[in-house]
């Protein structure tokens, strides 16, 4: 009895000590934050957690406090467009009895916030700072990735807690408002978080272990686990010396529609590093002056920088051409030297990866410690015609494991590893790289690509806002510069409106025509035609068509290979062997003939087994179209059925609707 009573008293006493320490710990920290933020308009100081709040929590205690904000320039009258600089602080404290490995905290920002810094954390779903986080963001630890317990640390608050100091910009709300996130919660598996409580400029929540949920028995890791993404980039340090190290960069394409052609990879060195030599790739600019006249030149006084791969702080790295693959000096690496082509795994798993190696030199003070390794930041990857990717900041992960080079059944590990995740983003209006036109057997007019679908540089002689003019289908084969006369003639013939200032072209390097060919009782057919308006060709091209209602009814394609992707309700098309080459634009037969685009075409057949009330004017057209992974611009309307074959114009209502659309077509 005495022993049990003694344990209870000791436990209560220990809890009070930890709570008091945490109170002082956070109280001191809040005071420091406010002094550092004196230029911001003063708000009431957010109090630290109360002892009752902590005592009631048996899990992970999360807080978010707004420390202050001040109006930014320019000062505008529109409140919703006024920018405010703000400073905030988030914290996580483990007051449970289980260690939390690889903590993940979600902050539901809602005021178009742009984070400029977040000391102590890395954003997993956004790029480098400044990062747009207006739809919320998830943070993981940059240095302290785990939250230990009081039991394992004798109540050491530094090991139990993590603090994140944030600075950024937010929009809207007046001077007297208190912009707070919608919510905060822990995203680790097996935890359940109620709605957070709020007091003035502070919100908090206690996330507890959910007894109904059995957390996945994941492999324990020292660092956050590797994440999934459309493209993942591994930055692995293979060897580390006093003043330099060898790194390997591996690019993996994981998305069925993702792709890179002639990829260019860019980043920014954080501590004055430079690339001395490379294998499997090359730097676009080799100018040694940035080393000679920079910090590297002062530190390495006897080094010859003329043969250095690149001295740029923000280098642009490209893949080597295939003819350099067996080069003893720069080649001889697996998955290298493919001229920057990374295919989707559905086409060829072996070609869904690219890799290169480099020797990186450091400068003081990191040369005093061979383990002082800092990966580059602000990663970005792009190509010719492929999806736009947005890359996260590098996150430290457990060292990569490789087969032992000796051939024995052993493994070797990297010195250190980081992971960068890049995800596909939807193109903004007039920033596409391909476009789609619609036509059908029941209407004589074709709906061309949207005005300025891929951007317009010069609009002095054309309108970037006018709706595209309907065309006879055969004119889609003619370059836009040669269409004006035929477009006007077609408009006169069909009594269509001609704007005073003709719409601009789409300016897309690739256009695709989707033509509904037939509609009968048991099925229907469509014809897809690809046009390449560039001087260069596309090897191993592919296109994909999303058909939300008719996906299950796809039967066959006759000149391409067709593969269903059920999860995306998309049919994937690629050229047959020997036809997987989309040629570039060529000259016409005669000197005065317009140039002729490269073209590929096939008929596609569908049944009507899985769809009721099929309407060809709606269900016969795709909801999304992709070329080499890039989402193409679609027309806002579809061809309408006319009362007779004579009239091929689209209804007046449809034309009025298109007046609100800011696109045009070939």
XYZ file of C-alpha atoms in Angstrom:
666
model
C 0.000 0.000 0.000
C 2.796 2.386 0.928
C 4.689 1.502 -2.255
C 1.650 2.238 -4.471
C 1.057 5.542 -2.665
C 4.711 6.482 -3.051
C 4.568 5.746 -6.827
C 1.446 7.888 -7.194
C 3.006 10.822 -5.338
C 6.253 10.494 -7.305
C 4.369 10.378 -10.615
C 2.298 13.439 -9.709
C 5.394 15.299 -8.561
C 7.261 14.405 -11.793
C 4.336 15.563 -13.944
C 4.210 18.919 -12.170
C 7.950 19.436 -12.637
C 7.710 18.668 -16.381
C 4.706 20.930 -16.773
C 6.419 23.768 -14.918
C 9.560 23.367 -17.043
C 7.510 23.403 -20.206
C 5.644 26.495 -18.989
C 8.914 28.368 -18.442
C 10.397 26.982 -21.666
C 7.586 28.214 -23.895
C 7.108 31.430 -21.909
C 10.734 32.406 -22.465
C 10.473 31.509 -26.129
C 7.373 33.631 -26.712
C 9.057 36.594 -25.109
C 12.062 36.230 -27.390
C 9.825 36.014 -30.459
C 8.087 39.271 -29.633
C 11.322 41.178 -29.056
C 12.584 39.953 -32.387
C 9.369 41.211 -34.002
C 9.204 44.734 -32.583
C 8.463 46.335 -35.945
C 5.146 44.493 -36.135
C 1.971 45.938 -34.698
C 1.604 44.749 -31.157
C -0.933 42.100 -30.263
C -1.692 40.686 -26.861
C 1.047 38.226 -25.970
C -0.147 34.672 -26.562
C 0.133 32.891 -23.236
C 2.040 29.613 -22.939
C 0.107 26.408 -22.329
C -1.668 26.323 -19.021
C -0.848 23.501 -16.621
C -4.442 22.287 -16.840
C -4.165 22.028 -20.640
C -1.012 19.929 -20.447
C -2.232 17.805 -17.550
C -5.339 16.906 -19.537
C -3.281 15.743 -22.538
C -1.912 12.247 -22.869
C -0.448 12.391 -26.358
C 1.068 15.159 -28.483
C 0.210 18.768 -27.621
C 0.203 21.122 -30.639
C 0.027 24.921 -30.543
C -0.059 27.773 -33.039
C 0.380 31.389 -31.953
C 0.167 34.556 -34.045
C 2.859 36.845 -32.658
C 2.122 39.920 -34.747
C 1.554 41.387 -38.191
C 2.104 44.667 -40.003
C 0.828 46.122 -43.270
C 3.169 45.624 -46.210
C 3.796 47.803 -49.249
C 2.065 48.624 -51.481
C -0.798 49.987 -49.392
C -4.035 49.530 -51.305
C -7.653 50.423 -50.644
C -8.963 46.956 -51.498
C -8.805 45.077 -48.199
C -8.792 41.662 -49.860
C -5.647 42.565 -51.834
C -3.732 44.180 -48.980
C -0.627 42.223 -47.954
C 0.362 41.821 -44.292
C 3.670 40.549 -42.971
C 3.152 38.184 -40.063
C 5.162 36.194 -37.587
C 3.878 33.043 -35.945
C 5.111 30.170 -33.856
C 4.035 26.525 -33.793
C 5.096 23.890 -31.307
C 4.731 20.157 -30.715
C 5.257 18.570 -27.307
C 5.106 14.864 -26.605
C 3.432 14.365 -23.216
C 2.445 10.773 -23.969
C 4.207 7.511 -23.193
C 5.296 6.606 -26.771
C 8.006 8.210 -28.873
C 6.750 9.914 -32.048
C 9.149 9.238 -34.897
C 9.130 11.475 -37.943
C 6.490 13.925 -36.676
C 4.241 15.584 -39.267
C 2.192 18.663 -38.396
C -0.524 20.107 -40.629
C -1.308 23.840 -40.432
C -4.499 24.784 -42.281
C -3.626 28.250 -43.536
C -6.537 29.980 -45.256
C -5.554 33.587 -46.026
C -3.383 33.093 -49.138
C -0.323 32.851 -46.928
C 3.175 32.832 -48.396
C 5.744 31.428 -45.982
C 9.144 33.077 -46.204
C 10.783 30.937 -43.532
C 9.960 28.165 -41.070
C 12.934 27.596 -38.796
C 13.064 24.036 -37.540
C 10.824 22.546 -40.224
C 10.627 21.594 -43.890
C 7.463 21.817 -46.012
C 6.670 18.451 -47.575
C 3.978 19.595 -50.029
C 5.394 22.910 -51.247
C 8.550 24.139 -52.902
C 11.368 26.094 -51.328
C 10.737 29.398 -49.613
C 8.942 31.603 -50.371
C 6.183 28.977 -50.605
C 2.478 29.474 -51.277
C 0.619 27.654 -48.483
C -2.819 29.279 -48.671
C -4.498 25.851 -48.889
C -2.609 24.520 -45.879
C 0.751 22.786 -45.580
C 2.392 19.836 -43.839
C 5.670 20.300 -41.981
C 8.291 17.797 -40.861
C 11.404 18.338 -38.781
C 14.558 19.626 -40.442
C 16.855 18.802 -37.518
C 14.721 17.399 -34.675
C 12.581 14.826 -36.472
C 11.428 12.798 -33.452
C 9.576 13.630 -30.228
C 10.878 11.573 -27.331
C 8.970 10.971 -24.112
C 9.536 12.341 -20.628
C 10.063 8.768 -19.448
C 12.998 8.180 -21.806
C 14.607 11.585 -21.265
C 13.943 12.278 -17.579
C 11.702 15.146 -18.589
C 14.172 16.827 -20.994
C 11.957 19.395 -22.728
C 14.486 19.917 -25.534
C 14.018 16.296 -26.633
C 10.265 16.235 -26.026
C 9.396 19.457 -27.878
C 9.921 21.142 -31.215
C 9.345 24.819 -31.969
C 8.806 26.265 -35.432
C 9.286 29.991 -35.996
C 7.484 31.211 -39.095
C 7.581 34.437 -41.072
C 5.452 35.166 -44.083
C 2.864 37.246 -45.897
C -0.919 36.940 -45.801
C -3.692 38.808 -47.578
C -7.031 40.278 -46.629
C -8.709 41.206 -43.332
C -8.405 44.604 -41.722
C -6.046 45.991 -39.120
C -8.088 44.765 -36.165
C -8.468 41.176 -37.396
C -6.668 38.102 -36.102
C -6.000 35.786 -39.074
C -5.640 32.231 -37.790
C -5.475 28.848 -39.557
C -8.608 26.746 -39.972
C -7.062 23.915 -38.005
C -3.883 22.275 -36.779
C -3.376 18.560 -36.302
C -0.817 15.745 -36.228
C -0.683 13.667 -39.411
C 1.198 10.662 -38.041
C -0.568 7.317 -38.359
C -2.532 6.131 -35.347
C -3.290 9.559 -33.852
C -6.684 11.190 -33.532
C -7.026 14.962 -33.163
C -10.224 16.797 -32.168
C -11.030 20.304 -33.382
C -8.475 22.718 -31.900
C -9.390 25.204 -29.171
C -8.682 28.888 -29.659
C -7.906 31.675 -27.237
C -7.286 35.106 -28.772
C -4.145 34.766 -30.923
C -3.423 31.194 -29.933
C -4.883 27.796 -30.814
C -4.032 24.376 -29.404
C -5.049 20.736 -29.627
C -4.169 17.464 -27.927
C -3.739 14.535 -30.333
C -4.044 11.136 -28.699
C -3.408 7.606 -29.820
C -6.553 6.195 -31.399
C -7.241 2.814 -29.751
C -9.392 1.733 -32.719
C -6.636 2.287 -35.257
C -3.702 -0.044 -35.495
C -0.807 1.938 -36.840
C 1.068 0.321 -39.703
C 4.130 -1.533 -38.521
C 6.459 0.564 -40.595
C 10.174 0.074 -40.502
C 11.694 2.298 -37.859
C 13.818 5.005 -39.382
C 16.042 7.638 -37.917
C 14.759 10.245 -40.360
C 11.296 10.851 -41.903
C 10.215 8.035 -44.247
C 10.534 8.463 -47.978
C 7.475 10.023 -49.564
C 5.590 9.222 -52.731
C 5.435 11.674 -55.617
C 5.048 11.961 -59.376
C 8.821 12.367 -59.670
C 11.208 11.631 -56.806
C 14.815 12.792 -56.826
C 17.396 11.148 -54.574
C 20.489 13.124 -53.543
C 22.898 10.531 -52.118
C 26.380 11.307 -50.827
C 28.511 8.277 -51.749
C 31.902 9.386 -50.396
C 32.851 12.230 -48.073
C 36.283 13.832 -47.667
C 37.534 16.840 -45.752
C 36.849 19.447 -48.433
C 34.781 17.601 -51.058
C 32.339 14.757 -51.550
C 30.896 12.566 -54.298
C 27.128 12.691 -54.804
C 24.711 10.735 -56.951
C 21.457 12.228 -58.229
C 18.727 9.789 -59.279
C 15.490 10.911 -60.978
C 12.582 8.442 -60.841
C 9.302 8.876 -62.728
C 6.435 7.236 -60.829
C 3.376 8.678 -62.588
C 1.684 6.729 -65.426
C 1.383 9.963 -67.427
C 4.533 11.698 -66.204
C 7.385 12.313 -68.608
C 10.503 14.377 -69.260
C 12.101 15.210 -72.622
C 15.490 16.947 -72.783
C 15.247 17.555 -69.036
C 16.992 20.445 -67.340
C 17.572 20.223 -63.586
C 18.313 23.369 -61.579
C 19.046 24.077 -57.923
C 20.825 26.619 -55.719
C 23.891 25.899 -53.589
C 23.487 27.107 -50.019
C 27.078 27.384 -48.769
C 29.251 28.319 -51.729
C 29.744 24.789 -53.105
C 30.681 24.175 -56.740
C 30.745 21.121 -59.032
C 34.282 20.067 -59.900
C 33.480 17.157 -62.224
C 30.464 15.200 -63.514
C 29.576 11.834 -65.048
C 26.319 11.077 -66.830
C 25.310 14.746 -67.242
C 26.790 18.154 -67.997
C 26.349 21.744 -66.876
C 25.016 24.209 -69.442
C 27.480 26.935 -68.385
C 31.111 26.427 -67.317
C 32.222 30.025 -66.646
C 35.089 29.786 -64.079
C 34.888 33.486 -63.136
C 32.300 32.859 -60.406
C 34.889 30.673 -58.649
C 37.927 32.852 -59.350
C 36.338 36.065 -58.066
C 34.193 34.444 -55.399
C 34.710 32.727 -52.063
C 35.974 29.558 -53.757
C 38.852 31.477 -55.349
C 39.876 32.931 -51.994
C 39.812 29.537 -50.287
C 41.339 27.374 -53.075
C 44.146 29.718 -54.104
C 46.129 27.132 -56.080
C 43.218 25.416 -57.878
C 42.883 25.628 -61.667
C 39.217 26.484 -62.205
C 39.333 26.348 -66.006
C 38.454 22.640 -66.008
C 35.775 22.831 -63.335
C 32.381 21.485 -64.479
C 30.539 24.608 -63.303
C 31.029 27.372 -60.765
C 27.474 28.670 -60.894
C 25.508 29.089 -57.705
C 22.382 28.132 -59.696
C 23.637 25.616 -62.284
C 21.509 24.089 -65.027
C 22.232 20.375 -65.428
C 21.260 18.369 -68.537
C 21.457 14.721 -69.514
C 24.148 13.583 -71.950
C 23.227 12.399 -75.478
C 23.124 8.654 -76.086
C 26.378 8.629 -78.090
C 28.297 9.524 -74.887
C 26.972 6.528 -72.940
C 30.154 4.458 -73.348
C 32.522 7.404 -72.893
C 35.131 6.377 -70.291
C 35.382 9.877 -68.840
C 31.771 11.085 -68.629
C 29.663 7.975 -69.341
C 29.672 4.365 -68.186
C 26.795 4.852 -65.746
C 23.481 2.983 -65.635
C 20.377 5.001 -66.553
C 22.410 7.852 -68.014
C 22.891 9.403 -71.392
C 19.394 9.262 -72.916
C 19.274 12.828 -74.173
C 17.079 13.807 -71.248
C 14.213 11.391 -71.878
C 12.445 9.850 -68.881
C 9.430 7.794 -69.928
C 6.424 6.799 -67.819
C 6.779 3.322 -66.258
C 3.743 2.100 -68.227
C 5.822 2.474 -71.425
C 9.207 1.190 -70.224
C 10.214 0.732 -66.570
C 13.896 0.713 -67.471
C 13.579 4.146 -69.088
C 11.642 5.671 -66.176
C 14.883 6.590 -64.376
C 17.827 8.905 -65.034
C 21.035 9.217 -63.023
C 24.310 11.139 -62.834
C 27.210 11.618 -60.410
C 29.321 14.610 -59.464
C 32.228 15.688 -57.281
C 31.301 18.685 -55.120
C 33.838 20.944 -53.403
C 32.942 22.770 -50.193
C 34.371 25.959 -48.716
C 35.099 27.008 -45.123
C 33.867 26.534 -42.460
C 32.407 23.212 -43.703
C 35.878 21.991 -44.695
C 36.687 21.428 -41.005
C 34.214 18.541 -40.823
C 33.819 15.851 -43.493
C 30.252 15.162 -42.297
C 29.201 18.802 -42.754
C 27.057 18.080 -45.821
C 24.393 20.480 -47.079
C 22.223 19.580 -50.083
C 21.330 22.275 -52.621
C 17.919 23.966 -52.323
C 15.288 25.366 -54.706
C 15.101 22.333 -56.967
C 13.281 22.528 -60.283
C 13.033 20.149 -63.228
C 11.549 20.818 -66.654
C 11.787 19.722 -70.264
C 10.446 20.511 -73.732
C 6.824 19.330 -73.792
C 5.940 17.549 -70.581
C 4.020 18.274 -67.386
C 4.993 21.196 -65.188
C 6.458 19.972 -61.909
C 6.649 21.689 -58.542
C 9.427 20.373 -56.289
C 9.618 20.303 -52.510
C 12.617 21.190 -50.407
C 15.097 18.340 -49.816
C 14.186 16.222 -46.789
C 16.822 14.143 -44.978
C 15.976 10.436 -45.134
C 17.734 7.272 -44.045
C 20.850 6.535 -46.128
C 20.129 4.832 -49.440
C 21.002 1.135 -49.672
C 22.939 -0.228 -52.669
C 24.081 -3.727 -53.677
C 27.683 -4.252 -52.630
C 30.002 -3.512 -55.616
C 32.075 -6.615 -54.802
C 29.233 -8.857 -55.944
C 28.923 -10.522 -52.541
C 25.538 -10.868 -50.891
C 26.001 -7.744 -48.829
C 24.787 -4.185 -48.975
C 26.471 -0.809 -48.784
C 24.858 2.444 -47.736
C 25.269 6.069 -48.687
C 26.994 8.462 -46.289
C 23.845 10.620 -46.248
C 20.670 10.853 -48.335
C 18.034 13.462 -49.087
C 14.792 13.164 -51.041
C 13.112 15.768 -53.241
C 9.515 15.174 -54.342
C 8.162 16.831 -57.501
C 4.463 16.698 -58.352
C 2.589 17.583 -61.538
C 0.739 20.919 -61.476
C -2.221 21.908 -63.632
C -1.224 24.446 -66.309
C -2.498 27.968 -65.811
C -4.661 29.496 -68.583
C -2.619 30.318 -71.684
C 0.384 28.396 -70.328
C -0.316 25.025 -71.961
C 2.029 23.421 -74.475
C -0.594 21.526 -76.447
C -4.248 22.060 -77.356
C -7.274 20.150 -78.631
C -9.830 20.869 -81.343
C -13.229 19.151 -81.617
C -15.203 18.080 -84.687
C -17.996 15.607 -85.425
C -19.756 13.889 -88.319
C -23.023 15.655 -87.484
C -21.628 19.207 -87.785
C -19.649 20.645 -90.687
C -17.674 23.086 -88.517
C -14.681 22.259 -86.381
C -14.101 23.973 -83.032
C -10.419 24.945 -83.116
C -8.003 25.318 -80.212
C -8.540 28.110 -77.708
C -7.228 31.582 -78.420
C -3.681 31.920 -77.004
C -3.982 28.445 -75.453
C -0.193 28.294 -75.262
C 0.321 32.040 -74.800
C 0.511 35.110 -77.037
C 3.531 37.386 -77.249
C 2.252 39.961 -79.741
C -1.428 40.951 -79.705
C -1.176 44.221 -81.657
C -2.793 42.742 -84.772
C -5.081 40.195 -83.109
C -7.276 39.804 -80.062
C -6.244 37.531 -77.183
C -9.783 37.660 -75.761
C -11.930 37.012 -78.833
C -13.458 33.556 -79.173
C -11.896 31.393 -81.902
C -13.679 31.283 -85.230
C -15.228 28.033 -86.436
C -13.448 26.335 -89.344
C -14.027 23.596 -91.900
C -12.170 20.507 -90.550
C -9.641 20.383 -93.401
C -8.308 23.822 -92.406
C -6.932 22.308 -89.169
C -4.094 21.000 -91.353
C -3.120 24.531 -92.348
C -0.749 26.663 -90.207
C -2.598 29.422 -88.377
C -0.912 32.175 -90.383
C -2.646 30.837 -93.508
C -6.129 30.427 -92.031
C -7.524 33.967 -91.966
C -8.852 33.981 -95.536
C -10.494 30.548 -95.167
C -11.930 31.426 -91.746
C -13.589 34.586 -93.131
C -14.913 32.716 -96.167
C -16.368 29.980 -93.927
C -17.999 32.582 -91.704
C -19.665 34.243 -94.716
C -20.860 30.884 -96.034
C -22.328 29.801 -92.678
C -23.497 33.264 -91.588
C -21.235 33.316 -88.562
C -20.078 36.388 -86.647
C -16.669 37.811 -87.607
C -15.068 39.991 -84.888
C -13.582 43.316 -85.970
C -10.217 42.191 -84.604
C -9.599 38.540 -85.448
C -8.638 36.208 -82.587
C -4.986 35.305 -82.122
C -3.696 31.812 -82.765
C -3.158 29.172 -80.127
C 0.666 29.135 -80.580
C 0.843 25.506 -79.449
C 3.705 23.320 -80.657
C 1.385 20.281 -80.644
C -2.339 20.167 -81.395
C -4.729 17.227 -81.294
C -8.034 16.871 -83.134
C -10.748 14.654 -81.654
C -13.356 13.799 -84.271
C -16.518 11.792 -83.523
C -16.811 9.641 -86.659
C -19.985 7.627 -86.135
C -22.790 6.782 -83.727
C -24.860 3.620 -84.112
C -27.040 1.418 -81.940
C -24.293 -0.798 -80.482
C -21.372 1.610 -80.373
C -19.575 4.626 -81.742
C -16.169 5.572 -83.159
C -13.793 8.490 -82.915
C -10.683 9.534 -84.793
C -7.711 11.136 -83.076
C -5.118 13.094 -85.079
C -1.869 14.515 -83.686
C -0.203 17.523 -85.348
C 3.400 18.540 -84.634
C 4.022 22.181 -85.575
C 7.636 22.240 -84.359
C 10.785 21.743 -86.439
C 11.920 18.860 -84.226
C 10.338 15.431 -83.888
C 9.090 13.461 -80.879
C 10.471 9.988 -80.255
C 8.422 7.506 -78.221
C 5.494 9.928 -78.087
C 2.277 9.124 -76.261
C -1.130 10.672 -75.781
C -3.779 9.865 -73.190
C -7.507 10.551 -73.203
C -9.666 10.708 -70.087
C -13.235 9.513 -70.679
C -15.188 9.690 -67.435
C -18.418 8.028 -68.655
C -17.283 5.906 -71.593
C -13.935 4.592 -70.300
C -15.254 1.052 -69.728
C -16.617 0.927 -73.295
C -13.235 1.381 -75.002
C -12.744 -1.573 -77.362
C -9.838 -1.064 -79.724
C -7.510 1.380 -81.442
C -6.264 0.427 -84.901
C -3.001 2.276 -85.584
C -1.711 2.765 -82.046
C -1.217 0.654 -78.954
C -3.994 1.321 -76.435
C -3.831 0.609 -72.683
C -6.459 1.274 -70.036
C -5.429 3.080 -66.820
C -8.430 2.308 -64.576
C -7.492 4.552 -61.663
C -7.486 7.603 -63.933
C -10.299 6.454 -66.271
C -7.832 7.167 -69.029
C -6.845 5.339 -72.212
C -3.112 5.505 -72.950
C -2.076 5.566 -76.649
C 1.427 5.155 -78.056
C 2.772 4.505 -81.530
C 3.268 0.968 -82.775
C 6.817 -0.228 -83.296
C 8.171 1.779 -86.216
C 5.391 4.381 -85.852
C 6.477 5.817 -82.488
C 8.039 8.814 -84.196
C 6.040 12.034 -84.605
C 7.875 13.964 -87.315
C 8.343 17.721 -87.237
C 6.920 20.325 -89.582
C 8.183 20.211 -93.181
C 7.926 22.403 -96.276
C 5.025 21.941 -98.687
C 5.329 20.321 -102.104
C 5.599 23.656 -103.935
C 7.439 26.827 -102.973
C 4.239 28.755 -102.168
C 2.516 25.930 -100.288
C 2.087 26.289 -96.519
C 4.295 24.156 -94.294
C 2.946 20.715 -93.426
C 2.846 19.504 -89.799
C 4.005 16.055 -88.735
C 0.912 13.882 -88.278
C -0.213 10.610 -86.669
C -3.791 9.351 -86.799
C -5.936 6.419 -85.671
C -9.573 5.360 -85.343
C -10.869 4.273 -81.919
C -13.937 2.108 -81.400
C -16.297 2.033 -78.401
C -19.288 -0.064 -77.410
C -22.337 1.063 -75.407
C -22.459 -1.815 -72.912
C -21.727 0.168 -69.741
C -23.523 3.458 -70.335
C -27.193 4.320 -70.410
C -28.719 7.288 -72.249
C -25.598 7.798 -74.351
C -25.499 11.288 -75.879
C -22.830 11.580 -78.547
C -22.741 15.389 -78.313
C -21.582 15.106 -74.696
C -20.319 11.583 -74.004
C -18.394 11.302 -77.266
C -15.755 13.835 -76.200
C -12.915 13.506 -73.660
C -12.793 15.422 -70.387
C -8.982 15.633 -70.441
C -6.334 15.038 -73.104
C -2.587 14.678 -72.518
C 0.398 14.701 -74.843
C 3.671 13.360 -73.430
C 2.153 13.879 -69.980
C 1.285 17.539 -70.540
C -2.394 18.366 -70.041
C -3.733 20.035 -73.171
C -6.138 22.955 -73.406
C -9.682 21.823 -74.274
C -12.368 23.868 -76.070
C -15.097 25.125 -73.703
C -17.869 23.822 -76.023
C -18.551 20.781 -78.199
C -20.031 20.541 -81.684
C -23.821 20.778 -81.520
C -26.283 18.750 -83.571
C -27.893 20.950 -86.188
C -31.434 20.506 -87.489
C -30.003 19.632 -90.886
C -26.678 19.085 -92.600
C -26.854 22.515 -94.157
C -26.453 24.462 -90.989
C -23.190 23.693 -89.301
C -22.953 26.623 -86.957
C -22.999 26.244 -83.210
C -26.017 27.516 -81.310
C -26.188 31.202 -80.427
C -26.176 30.336 -76.718
C -22.955 28.381 -77.145
C -21.334 31.240 -79.045
C -22.343 33.729 -76.347
C -20.813 31.384 -73.782
C -17.520 31.262 -75.652
C -17.300 35.044 -75.514
C -16.400 34.676 -71.852
C -13.507 32.340 -72.604
C -10.044 33.762 -73.194
C -8.675 31.153 -75.561
C -8.324 30.425 -79.343
C -7.626 27.622 -81.715
C -5.578 26.585 -84.666
